[in-house]
Tab-separated table of C-alpha atoms in Angstrom:
chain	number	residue	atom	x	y	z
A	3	UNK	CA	125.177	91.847	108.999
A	4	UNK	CA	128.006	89.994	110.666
A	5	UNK	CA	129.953	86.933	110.867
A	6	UNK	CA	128.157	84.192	113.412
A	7	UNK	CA	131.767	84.278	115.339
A	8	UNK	CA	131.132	87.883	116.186
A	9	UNK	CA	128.212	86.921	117.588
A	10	UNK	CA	127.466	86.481	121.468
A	11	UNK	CA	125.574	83.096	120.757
A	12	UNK	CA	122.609	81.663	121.886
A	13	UNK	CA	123.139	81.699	125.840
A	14	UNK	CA	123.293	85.107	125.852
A	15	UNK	CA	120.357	86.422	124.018
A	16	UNK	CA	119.512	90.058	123.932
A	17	UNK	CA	116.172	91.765	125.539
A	18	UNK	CA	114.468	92.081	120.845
A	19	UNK	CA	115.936	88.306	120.912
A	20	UNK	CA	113.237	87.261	123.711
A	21	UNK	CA	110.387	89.356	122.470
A	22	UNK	CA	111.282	87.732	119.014
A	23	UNK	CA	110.556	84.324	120.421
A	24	UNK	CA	107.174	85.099	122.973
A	25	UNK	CA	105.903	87.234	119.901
A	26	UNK	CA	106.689	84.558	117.684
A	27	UNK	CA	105.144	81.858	119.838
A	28	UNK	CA	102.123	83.628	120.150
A	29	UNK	CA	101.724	83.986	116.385
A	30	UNK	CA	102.493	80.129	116.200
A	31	UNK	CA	99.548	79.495	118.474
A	32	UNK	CA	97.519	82.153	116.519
A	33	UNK	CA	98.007	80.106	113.213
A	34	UNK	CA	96.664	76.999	114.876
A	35	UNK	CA	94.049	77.909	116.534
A	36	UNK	CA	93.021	79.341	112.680
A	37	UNK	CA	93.107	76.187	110.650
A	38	UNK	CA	91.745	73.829	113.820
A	39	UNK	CA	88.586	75.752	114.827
A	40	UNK	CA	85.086	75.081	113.517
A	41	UNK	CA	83.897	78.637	113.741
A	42	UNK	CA	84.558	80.511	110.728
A	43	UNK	CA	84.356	84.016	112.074
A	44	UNK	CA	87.359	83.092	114.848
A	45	UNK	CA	89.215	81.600	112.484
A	46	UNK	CA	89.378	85.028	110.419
A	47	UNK	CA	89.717	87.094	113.807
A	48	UNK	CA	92.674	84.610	114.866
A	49	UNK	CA	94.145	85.085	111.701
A	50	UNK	CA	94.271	88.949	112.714
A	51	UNK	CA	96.548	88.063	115.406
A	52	UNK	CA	98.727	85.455	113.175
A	53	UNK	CA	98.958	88.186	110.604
A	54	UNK	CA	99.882	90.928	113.266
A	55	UNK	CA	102.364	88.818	114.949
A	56	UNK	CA	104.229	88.695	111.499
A	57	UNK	CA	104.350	92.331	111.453
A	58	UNK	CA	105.443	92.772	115.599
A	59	UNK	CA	108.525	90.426	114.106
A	60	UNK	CA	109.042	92.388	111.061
A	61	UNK	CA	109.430	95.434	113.326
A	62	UNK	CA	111.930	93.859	115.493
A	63	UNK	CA	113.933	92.907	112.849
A	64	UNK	CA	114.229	96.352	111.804
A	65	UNK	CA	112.057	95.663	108.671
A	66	UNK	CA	109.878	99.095	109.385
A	67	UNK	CA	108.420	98.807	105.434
A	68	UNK	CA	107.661	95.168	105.353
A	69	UNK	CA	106.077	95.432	108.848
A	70	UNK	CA	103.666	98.266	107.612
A	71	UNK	CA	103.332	96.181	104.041
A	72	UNK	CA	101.831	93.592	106.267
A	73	UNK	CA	99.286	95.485	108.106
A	74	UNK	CA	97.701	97.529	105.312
A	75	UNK	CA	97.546	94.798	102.626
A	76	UNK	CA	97.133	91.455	105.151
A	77	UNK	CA	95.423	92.511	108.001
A	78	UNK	CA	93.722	95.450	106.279
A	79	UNK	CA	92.618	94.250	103.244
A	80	UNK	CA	92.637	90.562	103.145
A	81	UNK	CA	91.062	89.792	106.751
A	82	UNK	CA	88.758	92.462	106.058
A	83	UNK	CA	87.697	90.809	102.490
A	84	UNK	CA	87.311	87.449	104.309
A	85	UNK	CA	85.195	88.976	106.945
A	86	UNK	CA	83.137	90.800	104.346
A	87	UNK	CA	82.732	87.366	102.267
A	88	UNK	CA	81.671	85.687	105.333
A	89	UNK	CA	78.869	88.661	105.820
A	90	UNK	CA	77.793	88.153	102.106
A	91	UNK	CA	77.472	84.361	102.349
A	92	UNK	CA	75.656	84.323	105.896
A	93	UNK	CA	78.517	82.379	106.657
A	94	UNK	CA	77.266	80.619	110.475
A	95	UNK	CA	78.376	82.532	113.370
A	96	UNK	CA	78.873	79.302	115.838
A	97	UNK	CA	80.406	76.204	115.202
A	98	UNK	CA	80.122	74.393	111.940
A	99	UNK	CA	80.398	70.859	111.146
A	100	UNK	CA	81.350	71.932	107.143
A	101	UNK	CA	84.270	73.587	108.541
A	102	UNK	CA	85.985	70.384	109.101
A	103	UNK	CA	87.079	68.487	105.862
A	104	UNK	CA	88.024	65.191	107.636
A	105	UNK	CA	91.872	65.280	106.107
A	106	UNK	CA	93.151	66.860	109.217
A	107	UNK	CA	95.906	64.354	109.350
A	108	UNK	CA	97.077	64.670	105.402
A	109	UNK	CA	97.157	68.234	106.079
A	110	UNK	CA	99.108	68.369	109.171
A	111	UNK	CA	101.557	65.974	107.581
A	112	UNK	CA	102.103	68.061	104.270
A	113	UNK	CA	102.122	71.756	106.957
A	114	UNK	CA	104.785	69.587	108.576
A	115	UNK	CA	106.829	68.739	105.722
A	116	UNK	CA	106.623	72.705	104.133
A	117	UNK	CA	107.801	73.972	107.469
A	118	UNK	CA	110.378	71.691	108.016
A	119	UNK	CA	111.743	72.887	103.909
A	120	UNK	CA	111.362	75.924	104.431
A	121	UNK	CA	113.278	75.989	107.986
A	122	UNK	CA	116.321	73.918	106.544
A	123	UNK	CA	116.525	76.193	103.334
A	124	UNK	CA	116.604	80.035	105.531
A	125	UNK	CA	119.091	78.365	108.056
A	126	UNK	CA	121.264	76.907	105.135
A	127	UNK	CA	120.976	80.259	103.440
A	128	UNK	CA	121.785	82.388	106.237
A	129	UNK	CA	124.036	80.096	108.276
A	130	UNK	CA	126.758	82.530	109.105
A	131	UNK	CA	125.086	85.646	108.799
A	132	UNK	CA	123.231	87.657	111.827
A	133	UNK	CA	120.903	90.532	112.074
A	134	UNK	CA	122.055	93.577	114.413
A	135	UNK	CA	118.962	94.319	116.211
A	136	UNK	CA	120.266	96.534	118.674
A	137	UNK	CA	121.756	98.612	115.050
A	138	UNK	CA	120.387	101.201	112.863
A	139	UNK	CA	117.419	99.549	110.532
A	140	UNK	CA	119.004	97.775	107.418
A	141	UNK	CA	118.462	98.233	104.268
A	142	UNK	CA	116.556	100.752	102.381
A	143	UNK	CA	112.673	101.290	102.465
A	144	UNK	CA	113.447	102.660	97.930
A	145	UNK	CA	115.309	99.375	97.717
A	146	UNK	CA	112.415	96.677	99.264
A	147	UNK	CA	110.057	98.996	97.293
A	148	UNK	CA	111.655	98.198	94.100
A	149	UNK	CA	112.210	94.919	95.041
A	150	UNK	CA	108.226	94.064	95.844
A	151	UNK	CA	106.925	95.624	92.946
A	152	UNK	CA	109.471	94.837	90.128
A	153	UNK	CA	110.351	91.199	91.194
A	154	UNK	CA	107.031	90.164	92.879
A	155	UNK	CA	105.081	92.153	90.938
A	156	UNK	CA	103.287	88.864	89.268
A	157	UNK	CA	102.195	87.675	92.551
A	158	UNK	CA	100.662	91.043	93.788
A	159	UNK	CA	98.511	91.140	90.760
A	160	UNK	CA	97.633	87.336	90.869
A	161	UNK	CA	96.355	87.600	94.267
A	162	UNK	CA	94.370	90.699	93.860
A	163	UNK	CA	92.564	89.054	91.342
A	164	UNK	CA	92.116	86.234	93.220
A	165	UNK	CA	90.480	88.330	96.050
A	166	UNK	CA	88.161	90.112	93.219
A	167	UNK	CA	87.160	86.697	92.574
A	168	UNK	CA	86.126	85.984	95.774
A	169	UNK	CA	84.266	89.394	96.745
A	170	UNK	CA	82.507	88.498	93.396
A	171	UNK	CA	81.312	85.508	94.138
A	172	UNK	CA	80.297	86.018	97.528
A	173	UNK	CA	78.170	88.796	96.599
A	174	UNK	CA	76.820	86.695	93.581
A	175	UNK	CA	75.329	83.655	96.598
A	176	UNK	CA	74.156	86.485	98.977
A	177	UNK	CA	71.798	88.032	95.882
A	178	UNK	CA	70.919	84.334	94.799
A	179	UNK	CA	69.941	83.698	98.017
A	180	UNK	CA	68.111	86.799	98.821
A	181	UNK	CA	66.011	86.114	95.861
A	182	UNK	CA	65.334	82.630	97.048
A	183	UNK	CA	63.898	83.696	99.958
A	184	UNK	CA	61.803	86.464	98.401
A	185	UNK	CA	60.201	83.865	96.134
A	186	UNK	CA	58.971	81.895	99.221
A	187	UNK	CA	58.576	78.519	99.822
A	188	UNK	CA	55.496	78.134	98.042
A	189	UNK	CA	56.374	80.022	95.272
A	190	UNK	CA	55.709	78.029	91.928
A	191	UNK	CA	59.090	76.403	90.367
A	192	UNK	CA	59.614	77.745	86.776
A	193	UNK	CA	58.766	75.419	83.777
A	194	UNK	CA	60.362	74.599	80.605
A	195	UNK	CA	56.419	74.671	79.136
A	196	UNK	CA	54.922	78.534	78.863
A	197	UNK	CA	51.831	77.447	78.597
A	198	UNK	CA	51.760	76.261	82.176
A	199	UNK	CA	48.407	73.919	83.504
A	200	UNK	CA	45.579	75.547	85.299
A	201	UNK	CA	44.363	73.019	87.829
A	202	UNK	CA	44.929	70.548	85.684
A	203	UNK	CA	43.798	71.402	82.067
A	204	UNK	CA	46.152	72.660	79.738
């Protein structure tokens, strides 16, 4: 890294500068398209292309590790568990009227306000320091290792549970609902009495 007066500024930005923007305003769109559509099963293919944009801007910030990170575990393992879940559940395939919780504007204010944190706490934290894109790739793939899975180990495990959780339970509705519908519609409801009534008479 490098002082910001070493820097050429921002009128003169480099060739990985402008793909870092289009890439990055692609994954933008990506993200909102995901949280505004009714359709469950675009909203988990969008978030592919939210989740692969991160890793296209990982990669041109020479972050080769973190990039890769991002498409095994994210875009192959989570999107793939929410796809599965949505198979298990017989999630709808068009557009559904559940997917919209009516507190679209609550939840636009607080994505707002976490954005606009977490923008003013990066640029306060890395005011005066720049990337070399155009350098060799910094840092150490043994050294973000160690740091993921010694200092962040907690969260890894937390959210893999999590995701058992939910493969769990989505395959615990798709067999209650398969057995529904074996039982039939005019199946008889069970009884708390075992000596159930035969037209009528006890």
């Amino acid at each position: 890294m490098t002082l910001a007066a070493a820097h050429p500024g921002f009128l003169s930005p480099t060739g990985v500068e402008i793909a870092f923007l289009l890439v990055g305003l692609v994954t933008f769109g990506a993200a909102v398209v995901t949280v505004t559509t009714r359709q469950l099963v675009h909203a988990a293919l969008w978030l592919v292309v939210a989740l692969g944009g991160l890793a296209v801007e990982y990669l041109l910030l020479t972050a080769e590790f973190i990039a890769w990170v991002q498409v095994l575990i994210y875009v192959g393992s989570v999107v793939v568990l929410l796809l599965f879940g949505l198979m298990l559940t017989r999630a709808p395939i068009g557009r559904s009227p559940d997917a919209d919780s009516g507190n679209r504007w609550a939840a636009l204010t607080v994505a707002v306000a976490a954005g606009a944190a977490l923008v003013w706490v990066v640029a306060d934290a890395f005011r005066t320091t720049w990337i070399d894109l155009d350098g060799p790739a910094a840092g150490s793939t043994a050294v973000t290792g160690a740091s993921l899975f010694q200092n962040w180990v907690l969260p890894f495990e937390a959210l893999s549970v999590l995701l058992l959780a939910a493969l769990v339970g989505a395959i615990v509705l798709s067999r209650r609902t398969k057995a529904e519908r074996a039982a039939g519609p005019g199946a008889p409801a069970a009884t708390g009495n075992g000596a159930a009534d035969k037209d009528g008479v006890r």
